[in-house]
Short mmCIF file of C-alpha atoms and ligand atoms in Angstrom, two decimals:
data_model
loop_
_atom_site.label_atom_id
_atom_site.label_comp_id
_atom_site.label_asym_id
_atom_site.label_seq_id
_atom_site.Cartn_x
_atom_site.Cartn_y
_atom_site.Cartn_z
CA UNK A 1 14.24 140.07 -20.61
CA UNK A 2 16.64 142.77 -22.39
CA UNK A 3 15.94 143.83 -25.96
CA UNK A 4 18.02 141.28 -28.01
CA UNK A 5 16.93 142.92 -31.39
CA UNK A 6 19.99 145.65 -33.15
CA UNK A 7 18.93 148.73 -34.22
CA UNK A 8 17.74 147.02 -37.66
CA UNK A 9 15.66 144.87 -36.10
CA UNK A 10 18.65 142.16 -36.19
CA UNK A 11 19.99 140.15 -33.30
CA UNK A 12 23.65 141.52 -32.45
CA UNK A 13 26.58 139.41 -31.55
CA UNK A 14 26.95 140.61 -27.93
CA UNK A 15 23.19 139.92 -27.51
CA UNK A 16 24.15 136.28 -29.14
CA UNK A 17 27.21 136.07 -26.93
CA UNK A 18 25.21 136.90 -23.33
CA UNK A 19 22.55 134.22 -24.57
CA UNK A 20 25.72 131.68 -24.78
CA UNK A 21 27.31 132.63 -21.85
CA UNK A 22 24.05 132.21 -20.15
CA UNK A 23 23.45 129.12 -21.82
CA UNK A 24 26.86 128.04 -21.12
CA UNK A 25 25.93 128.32 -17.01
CA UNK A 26 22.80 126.41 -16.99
CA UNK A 27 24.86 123.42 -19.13
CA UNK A 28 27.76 123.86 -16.71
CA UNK A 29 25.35 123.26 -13.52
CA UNK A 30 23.18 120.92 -15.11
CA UNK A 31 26.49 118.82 -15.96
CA UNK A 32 27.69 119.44 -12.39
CA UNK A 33 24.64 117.90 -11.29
CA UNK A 34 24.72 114.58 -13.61
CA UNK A 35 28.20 113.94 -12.38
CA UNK A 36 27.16 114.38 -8.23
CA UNK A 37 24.50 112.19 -9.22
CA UNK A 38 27.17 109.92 -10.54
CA UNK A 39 29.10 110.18 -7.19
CA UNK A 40 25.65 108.59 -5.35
CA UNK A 41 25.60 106.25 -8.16
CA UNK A 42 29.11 104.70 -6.75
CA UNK A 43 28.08 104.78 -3.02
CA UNK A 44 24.45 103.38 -4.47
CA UNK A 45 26.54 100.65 -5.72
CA UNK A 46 29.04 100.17 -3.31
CA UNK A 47 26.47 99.88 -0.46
CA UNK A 48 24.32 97.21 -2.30
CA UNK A 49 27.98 95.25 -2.84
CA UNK A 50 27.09 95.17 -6.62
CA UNK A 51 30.26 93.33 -7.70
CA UNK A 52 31.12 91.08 -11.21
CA UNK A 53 31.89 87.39 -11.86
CA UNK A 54 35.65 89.66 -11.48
CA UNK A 55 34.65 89.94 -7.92
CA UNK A 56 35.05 93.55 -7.87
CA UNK A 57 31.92 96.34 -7.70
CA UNK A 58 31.16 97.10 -11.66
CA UNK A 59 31.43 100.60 -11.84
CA UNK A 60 31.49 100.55 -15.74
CA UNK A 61 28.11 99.89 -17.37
CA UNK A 62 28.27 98.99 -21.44
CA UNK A 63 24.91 97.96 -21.54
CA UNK A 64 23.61 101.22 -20.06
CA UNK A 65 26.23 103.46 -21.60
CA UNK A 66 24.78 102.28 -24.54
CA UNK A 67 21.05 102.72 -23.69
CA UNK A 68 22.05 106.73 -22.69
CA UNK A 69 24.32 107.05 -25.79
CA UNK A 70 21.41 105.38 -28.15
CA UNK A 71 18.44 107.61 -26.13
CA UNK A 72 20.49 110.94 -26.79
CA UNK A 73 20.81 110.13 -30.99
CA UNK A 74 17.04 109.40 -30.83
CA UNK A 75 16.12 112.55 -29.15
CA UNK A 76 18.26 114.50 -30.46
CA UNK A 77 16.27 118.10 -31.87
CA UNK A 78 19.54 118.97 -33.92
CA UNK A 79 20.98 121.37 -35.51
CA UNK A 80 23.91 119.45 -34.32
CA UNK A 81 24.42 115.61 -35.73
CA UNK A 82 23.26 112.65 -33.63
CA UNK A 83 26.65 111.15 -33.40
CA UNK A 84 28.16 114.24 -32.73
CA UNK A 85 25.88 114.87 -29.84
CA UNK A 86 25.98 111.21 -29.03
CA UNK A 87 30.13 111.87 -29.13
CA UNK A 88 29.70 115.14 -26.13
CA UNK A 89 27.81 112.68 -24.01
CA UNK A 90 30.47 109.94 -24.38
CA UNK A 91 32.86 112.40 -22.94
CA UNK A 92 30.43 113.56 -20.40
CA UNK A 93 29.75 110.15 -19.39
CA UNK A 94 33.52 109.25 -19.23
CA UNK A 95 34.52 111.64 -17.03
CA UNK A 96 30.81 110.77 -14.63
CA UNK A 97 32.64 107.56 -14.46
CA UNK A 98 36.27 108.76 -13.95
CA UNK A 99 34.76 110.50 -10.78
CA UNK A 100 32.87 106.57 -9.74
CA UNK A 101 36.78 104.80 -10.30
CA UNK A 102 39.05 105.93 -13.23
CA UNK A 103 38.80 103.05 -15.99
CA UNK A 104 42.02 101.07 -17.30
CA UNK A 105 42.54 99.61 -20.17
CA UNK A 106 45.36 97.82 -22.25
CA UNK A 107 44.98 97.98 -25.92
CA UNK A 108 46.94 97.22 -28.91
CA UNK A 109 50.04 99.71 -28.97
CA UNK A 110 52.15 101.67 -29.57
CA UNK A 111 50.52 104.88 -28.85
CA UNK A 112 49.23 106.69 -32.08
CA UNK A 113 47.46 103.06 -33.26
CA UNK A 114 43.68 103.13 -34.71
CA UNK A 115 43.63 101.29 -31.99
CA UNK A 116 44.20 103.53 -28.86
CA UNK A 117 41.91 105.61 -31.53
CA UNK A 118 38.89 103.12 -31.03
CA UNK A 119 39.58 102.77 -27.31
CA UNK A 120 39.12 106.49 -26.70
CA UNK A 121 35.67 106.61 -28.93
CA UNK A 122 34.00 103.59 -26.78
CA UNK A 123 35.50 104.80 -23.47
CA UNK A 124 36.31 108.57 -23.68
CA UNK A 125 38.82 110.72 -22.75
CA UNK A 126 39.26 110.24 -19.65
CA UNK A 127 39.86 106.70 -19.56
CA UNK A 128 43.70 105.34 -18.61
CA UNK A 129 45.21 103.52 -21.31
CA UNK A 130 48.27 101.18 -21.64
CA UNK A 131 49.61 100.20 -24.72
CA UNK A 132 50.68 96.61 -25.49
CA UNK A 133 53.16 95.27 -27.81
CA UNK A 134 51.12 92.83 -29.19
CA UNK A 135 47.57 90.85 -29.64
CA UNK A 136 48.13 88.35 -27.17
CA UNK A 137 49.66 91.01 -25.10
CA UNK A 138 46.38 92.69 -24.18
CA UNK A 139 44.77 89.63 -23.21
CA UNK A 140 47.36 88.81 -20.85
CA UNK A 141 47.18 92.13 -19.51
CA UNK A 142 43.14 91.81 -18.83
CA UNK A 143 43.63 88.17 -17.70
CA UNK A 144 46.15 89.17 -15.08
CA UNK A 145 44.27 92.01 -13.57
CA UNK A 146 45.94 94.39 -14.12
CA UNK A 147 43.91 96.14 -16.34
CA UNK A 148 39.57 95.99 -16.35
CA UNK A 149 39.55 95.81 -20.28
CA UNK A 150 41.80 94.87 -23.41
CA UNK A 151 41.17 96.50 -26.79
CA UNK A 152 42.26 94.71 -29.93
CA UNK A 153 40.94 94.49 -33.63
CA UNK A 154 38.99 91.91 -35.16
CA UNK A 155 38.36 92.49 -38.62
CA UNK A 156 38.66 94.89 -41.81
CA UNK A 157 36.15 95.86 -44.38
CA UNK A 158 38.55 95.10 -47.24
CA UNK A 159 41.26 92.96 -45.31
CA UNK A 160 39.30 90.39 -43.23
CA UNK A 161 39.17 89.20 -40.29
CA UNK A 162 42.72 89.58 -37.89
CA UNK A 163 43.51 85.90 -37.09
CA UNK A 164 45.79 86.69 -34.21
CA UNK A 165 42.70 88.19 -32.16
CA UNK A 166 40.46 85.08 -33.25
CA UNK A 167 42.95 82.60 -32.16
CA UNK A 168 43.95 84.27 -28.56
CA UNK A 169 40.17 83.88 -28.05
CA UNK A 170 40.57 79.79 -28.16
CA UNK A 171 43.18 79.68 -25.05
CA UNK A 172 41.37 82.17 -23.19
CA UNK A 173 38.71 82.77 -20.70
CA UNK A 174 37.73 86.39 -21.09
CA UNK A 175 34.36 87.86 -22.44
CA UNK A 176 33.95 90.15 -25.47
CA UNK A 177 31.53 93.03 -23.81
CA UNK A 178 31.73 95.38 -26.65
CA UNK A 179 32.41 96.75 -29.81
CA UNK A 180 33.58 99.54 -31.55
CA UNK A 181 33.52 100.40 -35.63
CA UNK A 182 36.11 103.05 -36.71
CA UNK A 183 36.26 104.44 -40.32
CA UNK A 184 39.58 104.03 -40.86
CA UNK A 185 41.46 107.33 -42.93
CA UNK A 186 44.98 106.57 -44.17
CA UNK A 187 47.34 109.65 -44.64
CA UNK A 188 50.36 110.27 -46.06
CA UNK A 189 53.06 111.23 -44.08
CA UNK A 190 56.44 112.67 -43.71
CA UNK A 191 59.11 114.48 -41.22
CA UNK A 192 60.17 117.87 -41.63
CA UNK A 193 63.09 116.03 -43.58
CA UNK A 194 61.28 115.32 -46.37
CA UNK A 195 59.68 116.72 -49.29
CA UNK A 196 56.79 114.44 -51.48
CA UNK A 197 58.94 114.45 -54.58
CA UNK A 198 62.03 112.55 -52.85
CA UNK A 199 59.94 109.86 -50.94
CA UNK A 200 61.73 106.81 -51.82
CA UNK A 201 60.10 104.65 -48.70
CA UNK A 202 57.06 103.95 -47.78
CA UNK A 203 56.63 102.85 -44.30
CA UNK A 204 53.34 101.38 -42.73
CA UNK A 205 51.58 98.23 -41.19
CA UNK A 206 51.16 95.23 -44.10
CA UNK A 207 47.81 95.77 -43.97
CA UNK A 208 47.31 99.41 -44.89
CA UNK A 209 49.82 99.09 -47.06
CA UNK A 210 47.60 96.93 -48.72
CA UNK A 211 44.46 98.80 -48.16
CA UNK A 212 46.47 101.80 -50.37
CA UNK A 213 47.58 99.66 -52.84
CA UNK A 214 46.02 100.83 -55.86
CA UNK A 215 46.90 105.00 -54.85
CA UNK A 216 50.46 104.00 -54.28
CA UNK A 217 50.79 101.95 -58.00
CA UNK A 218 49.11 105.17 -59.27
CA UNK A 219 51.14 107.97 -57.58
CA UNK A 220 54.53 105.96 -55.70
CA UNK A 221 54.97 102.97 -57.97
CA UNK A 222 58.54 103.24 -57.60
CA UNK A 223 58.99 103.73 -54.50
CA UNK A 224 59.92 101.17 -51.98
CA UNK A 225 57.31 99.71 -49.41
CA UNK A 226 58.30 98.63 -46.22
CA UNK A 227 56.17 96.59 -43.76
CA UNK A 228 56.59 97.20 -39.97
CA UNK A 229 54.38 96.01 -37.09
CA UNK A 230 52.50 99.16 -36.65
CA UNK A 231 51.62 102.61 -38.27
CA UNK A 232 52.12 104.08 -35.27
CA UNK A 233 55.71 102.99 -35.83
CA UNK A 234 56.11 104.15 -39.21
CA UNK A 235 55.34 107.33 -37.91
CA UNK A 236 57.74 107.65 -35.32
CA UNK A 237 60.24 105.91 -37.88
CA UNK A 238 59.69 109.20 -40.84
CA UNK A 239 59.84 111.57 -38.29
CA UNK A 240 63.69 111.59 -38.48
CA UNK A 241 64.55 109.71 -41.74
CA UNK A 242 65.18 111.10 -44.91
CA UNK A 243 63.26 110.45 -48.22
CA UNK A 244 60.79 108.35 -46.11
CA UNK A 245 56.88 108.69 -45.63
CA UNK A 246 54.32 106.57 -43.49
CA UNK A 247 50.90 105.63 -44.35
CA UNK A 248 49.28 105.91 -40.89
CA UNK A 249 46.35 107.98 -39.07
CA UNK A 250 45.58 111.51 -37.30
CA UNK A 251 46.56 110.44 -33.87
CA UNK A 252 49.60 109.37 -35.43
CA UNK A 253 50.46 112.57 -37.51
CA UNK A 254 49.41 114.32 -34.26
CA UNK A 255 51.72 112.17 -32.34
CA UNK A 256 55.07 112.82 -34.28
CA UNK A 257 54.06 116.01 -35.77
CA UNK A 258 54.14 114.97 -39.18
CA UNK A 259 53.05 116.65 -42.31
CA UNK A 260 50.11 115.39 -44.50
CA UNK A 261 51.13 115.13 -47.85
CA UNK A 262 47.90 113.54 -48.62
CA UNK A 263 44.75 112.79 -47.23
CA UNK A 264 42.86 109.96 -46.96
CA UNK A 265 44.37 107.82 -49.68
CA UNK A 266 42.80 104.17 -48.88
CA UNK A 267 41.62 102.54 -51.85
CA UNK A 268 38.07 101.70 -50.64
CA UNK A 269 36.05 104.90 -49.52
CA UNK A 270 34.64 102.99 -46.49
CA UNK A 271 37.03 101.29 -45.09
CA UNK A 272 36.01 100.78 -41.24
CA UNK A 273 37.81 98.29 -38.61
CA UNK A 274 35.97 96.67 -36.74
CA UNK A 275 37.52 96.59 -32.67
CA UNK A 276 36.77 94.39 -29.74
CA UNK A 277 36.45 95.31 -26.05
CA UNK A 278 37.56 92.11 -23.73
CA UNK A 279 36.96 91.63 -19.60
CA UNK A 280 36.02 89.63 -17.32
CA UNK A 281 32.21 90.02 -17.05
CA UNK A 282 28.82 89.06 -18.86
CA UNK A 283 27.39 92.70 -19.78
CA UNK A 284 23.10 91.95 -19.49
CA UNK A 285 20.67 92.69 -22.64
CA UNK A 286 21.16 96.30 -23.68
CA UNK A 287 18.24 96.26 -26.33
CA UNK A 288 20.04 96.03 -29.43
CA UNK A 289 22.91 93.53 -28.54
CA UNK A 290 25.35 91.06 -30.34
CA UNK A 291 26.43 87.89 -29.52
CA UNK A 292 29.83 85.90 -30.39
CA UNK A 293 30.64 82.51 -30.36
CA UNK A 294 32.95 79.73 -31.26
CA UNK A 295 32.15 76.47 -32.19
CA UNK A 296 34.15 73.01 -32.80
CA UNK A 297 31.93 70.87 -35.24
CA UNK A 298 32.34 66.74 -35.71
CA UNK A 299 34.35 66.13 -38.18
CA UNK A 300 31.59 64.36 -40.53
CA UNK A 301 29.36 65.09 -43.41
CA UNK A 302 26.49 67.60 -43.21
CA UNK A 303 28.06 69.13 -39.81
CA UNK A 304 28.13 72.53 -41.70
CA UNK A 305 24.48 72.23 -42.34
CA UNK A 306 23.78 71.38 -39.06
CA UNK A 307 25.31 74.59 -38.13
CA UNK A 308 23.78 76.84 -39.61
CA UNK A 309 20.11 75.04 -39.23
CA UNK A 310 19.19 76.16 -35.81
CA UNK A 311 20.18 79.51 -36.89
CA UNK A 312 17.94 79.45 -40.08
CA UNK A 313 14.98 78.10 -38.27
CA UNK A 314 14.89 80.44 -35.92
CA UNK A 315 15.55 83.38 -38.08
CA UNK A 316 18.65 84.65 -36.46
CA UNK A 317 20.85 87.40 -38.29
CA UNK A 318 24.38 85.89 -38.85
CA UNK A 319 26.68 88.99 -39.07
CA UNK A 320 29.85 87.06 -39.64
CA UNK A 321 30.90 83.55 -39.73
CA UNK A 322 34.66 82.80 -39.98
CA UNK A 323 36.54 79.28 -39.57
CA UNK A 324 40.22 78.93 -38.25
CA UNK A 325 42.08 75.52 -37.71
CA UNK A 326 41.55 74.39 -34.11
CA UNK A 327 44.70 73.84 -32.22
CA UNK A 328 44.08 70.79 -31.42
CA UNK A 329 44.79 68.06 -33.88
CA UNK A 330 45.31 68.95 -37.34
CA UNK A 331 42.43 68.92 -40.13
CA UNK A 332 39.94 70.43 -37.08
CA UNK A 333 38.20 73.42 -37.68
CA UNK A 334 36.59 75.90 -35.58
CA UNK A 335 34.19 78.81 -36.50
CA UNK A 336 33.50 81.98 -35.26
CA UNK A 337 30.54 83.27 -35.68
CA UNK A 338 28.99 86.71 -34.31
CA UNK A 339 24.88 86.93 -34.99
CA UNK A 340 22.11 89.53 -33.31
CA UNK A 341 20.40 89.18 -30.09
CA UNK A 342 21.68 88.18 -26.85
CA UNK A 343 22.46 84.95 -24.53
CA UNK A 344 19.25 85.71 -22.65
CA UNK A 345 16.78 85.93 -25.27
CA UNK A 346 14.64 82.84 -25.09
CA UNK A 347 15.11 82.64 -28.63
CA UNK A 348 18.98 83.35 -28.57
CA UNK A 349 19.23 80.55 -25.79
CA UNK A 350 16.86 78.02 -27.66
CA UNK A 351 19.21 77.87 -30.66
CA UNK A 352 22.74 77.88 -28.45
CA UNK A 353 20.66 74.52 -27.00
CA UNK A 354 19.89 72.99 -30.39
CA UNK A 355 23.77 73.82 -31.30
CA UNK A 356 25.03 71.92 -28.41
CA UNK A 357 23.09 68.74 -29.26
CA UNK A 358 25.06 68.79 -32.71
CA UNK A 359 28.72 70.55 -31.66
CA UNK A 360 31.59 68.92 -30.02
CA UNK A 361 31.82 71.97 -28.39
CA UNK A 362 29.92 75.72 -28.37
CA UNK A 363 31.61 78.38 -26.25
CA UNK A 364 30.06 81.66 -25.93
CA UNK A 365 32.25 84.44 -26.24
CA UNK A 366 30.10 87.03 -25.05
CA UNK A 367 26.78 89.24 -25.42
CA UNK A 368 27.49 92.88 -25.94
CA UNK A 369 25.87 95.89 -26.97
CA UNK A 370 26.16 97.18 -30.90
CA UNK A 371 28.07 99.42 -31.17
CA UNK A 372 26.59 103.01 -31.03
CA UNK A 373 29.18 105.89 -32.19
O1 PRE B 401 24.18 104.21 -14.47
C1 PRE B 401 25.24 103.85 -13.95
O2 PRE B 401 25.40 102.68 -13.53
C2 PRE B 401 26.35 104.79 -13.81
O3 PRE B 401 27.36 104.43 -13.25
C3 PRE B 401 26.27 106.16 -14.42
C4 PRE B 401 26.96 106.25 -15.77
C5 PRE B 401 26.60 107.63 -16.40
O4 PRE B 401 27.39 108.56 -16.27
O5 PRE B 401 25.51 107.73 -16.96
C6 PRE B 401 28.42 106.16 -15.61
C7 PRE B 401 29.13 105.01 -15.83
C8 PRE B 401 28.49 103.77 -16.29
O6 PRE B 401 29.31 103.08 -17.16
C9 PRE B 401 27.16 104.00 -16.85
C10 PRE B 401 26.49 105.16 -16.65
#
């Protein structure tokens, strides 16, 4: 081993530089290695026929890209932060699987949404994505094959849950096998066009609009706010019009090029969305896994309490409980509710069975892993 000490006794930065360019090798051949053993991983799989309730061989692995993702933050010596180590093996992973079969996925568009934003931190980079024009879009997409998974948003920290997702759930047959939580950062944007002290429109999706309500009264009460389906498209509207800004997100401003006026401007410091990930197939017990599911009650007294019993005697974690009118016949009510563990615990199973004895109807939406990053 050379002499890595300076003539002070201090490391140099070419001694530092040949220790990461040797570094760099090992990491490039060690990666080189995971992703051949991902190539015997396919023919491993293709060999043994290993195929869905889709009918095709399941590649893709949530519960395990999970385990890796959750066995890398818990190992993890540091300096460097367990997600963002956790966030390198993502991509690592991705692209292991990109070399199995490429994955595709729909998810709410246009391009530039927090959306396409959450689909690339649970998939990766190197995933192909489509985007959709709307909710119910996506789940057509998945439902007609022509996409493996859909990616639309379920709920808001400050704006509640997204009824649109909820309710394409109750015509549909597909499977929730994931999640993913994204902090979501509004900016201020504008064109080259514009300058901040002649924005006279405001541009974004109602619901970030509303999630910057209080900095706009403060700092743009006069100016005009305009709702239109997507941030995304408030971006690409300001990016020509005069006068105009858009309340939207980095991939966004990346997107159209825009200018950040202002950073993060959302009212509530952590405001998060939370996404869904929708196929065909049942993903098995990762460890630490959720479970969704929807439930029509009898209409009659007490059928709340009934519920929620098997739940509280069995001393399940509810993480969310939301009702919606069921489509069919008016005055009947549906809830959602999402609670930890999955299908296969005998415990998880045990109180589905005491639910059926007192539901009109329990359908199980899926069991998925929590989300990691
Ligand atoms: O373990 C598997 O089943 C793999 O296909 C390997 C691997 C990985 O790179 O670690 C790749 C894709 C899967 O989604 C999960 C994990």
């Amino acid at each position: 081993m050379s002499d890595s000490r300076g003539s002070a006794g201090q490391v140099t930065l070419d001694d530092l530089r040949v220790r990461i360019d040797a570094i760099d090798c090992e990491l490039l051949n060690l990666i080189s290695e995971r992703a051949r053993c991902a190539q015997q991983v396919a023919e491993v799989k293709l060999a043994a026929g290993d195929v869905g309730e889709d009918g095709q061989v399941q590649f893709y692995r949530p519960e395990r890209e999970a385990q890796v993702l959750r066995r890398i933050m818990a190992s993890n010596p540091g300096p460097l932060k367990g997600e963002e180590m956790a966030r390198l093996f993502r991509e690592i992973m991705s692209a292991c699987l990109a070399l199995e079969q490429p994955i595709r996925l729909a998810y709410l568009g246009p391009e530039g949404t927090f959306t396409q934003q959450a689909a690339i931190k649970h998939f990766g980079d190197s995933a192909v994505t489509k985007p959709m024009a709307a909710i119910d879009e996506v789940f057509r997409e998945v439902e007609a094959g022509a996409v493996q998974y859909g990616v639309v948003p379920v709920e808001n920290s400050t704006e509640g849950v997204i009824n649109h997702t909820l309710d394409s759930f109750m015509g549909s047959q597909l499977k929730i096998s994931g999640e993913v939580v994204l902090r979501i950062h509004h900016h201020l944007l504008v064109g080259p066009n514009t300058r901040r002290e002649k924005i006279s429109r405001i541009y974004s999706h109602a619901q970030s609009l509303a999630q910057c309500r209080k900095w706009l009264d403060a700092h743009f009460p006069h100016a005009e706010r305009i709702a239109v389906s997507s941030n995304a498209e408030a971006a690409r509207q300001v990016r020509t019009e005069w006068h105009s800004a858009a309340i939207a997100g980095d991939m966004a401003a990346k997107l159209y090029e825009l200018e950040k006026v202002e950073e993060k401007i959302e009212d509530s410091p952590d405001n998060s969305t939370r996404f869904l990930i929708i196929g065909d197939s049942s993903v098995p017990a990762s460890g630490d896994d959720k479970t969704s599911i929807v439930v029509a009650m009898r209409n009659q007294p007490g059928a709340l309490h009934d519920l929620l019993a098997p739940f509280h005697k069995n001393q399940i974690d509810l993480t969310r409980v939301e009702t919606r009118p069921s489509r069919s016949g008016a005055w009947n009510y549906v809830f959602f509710i999402d609670f930890r563990g999955h299908r296969d615990d005998p415990l998880i199973s045990e109180t589905l069975e005491s639910l059926r004895q007192c539901a009109a109807d329990v359908k199980v939406l899926g069991s998925y892993p929590v989300g990691v990053l």
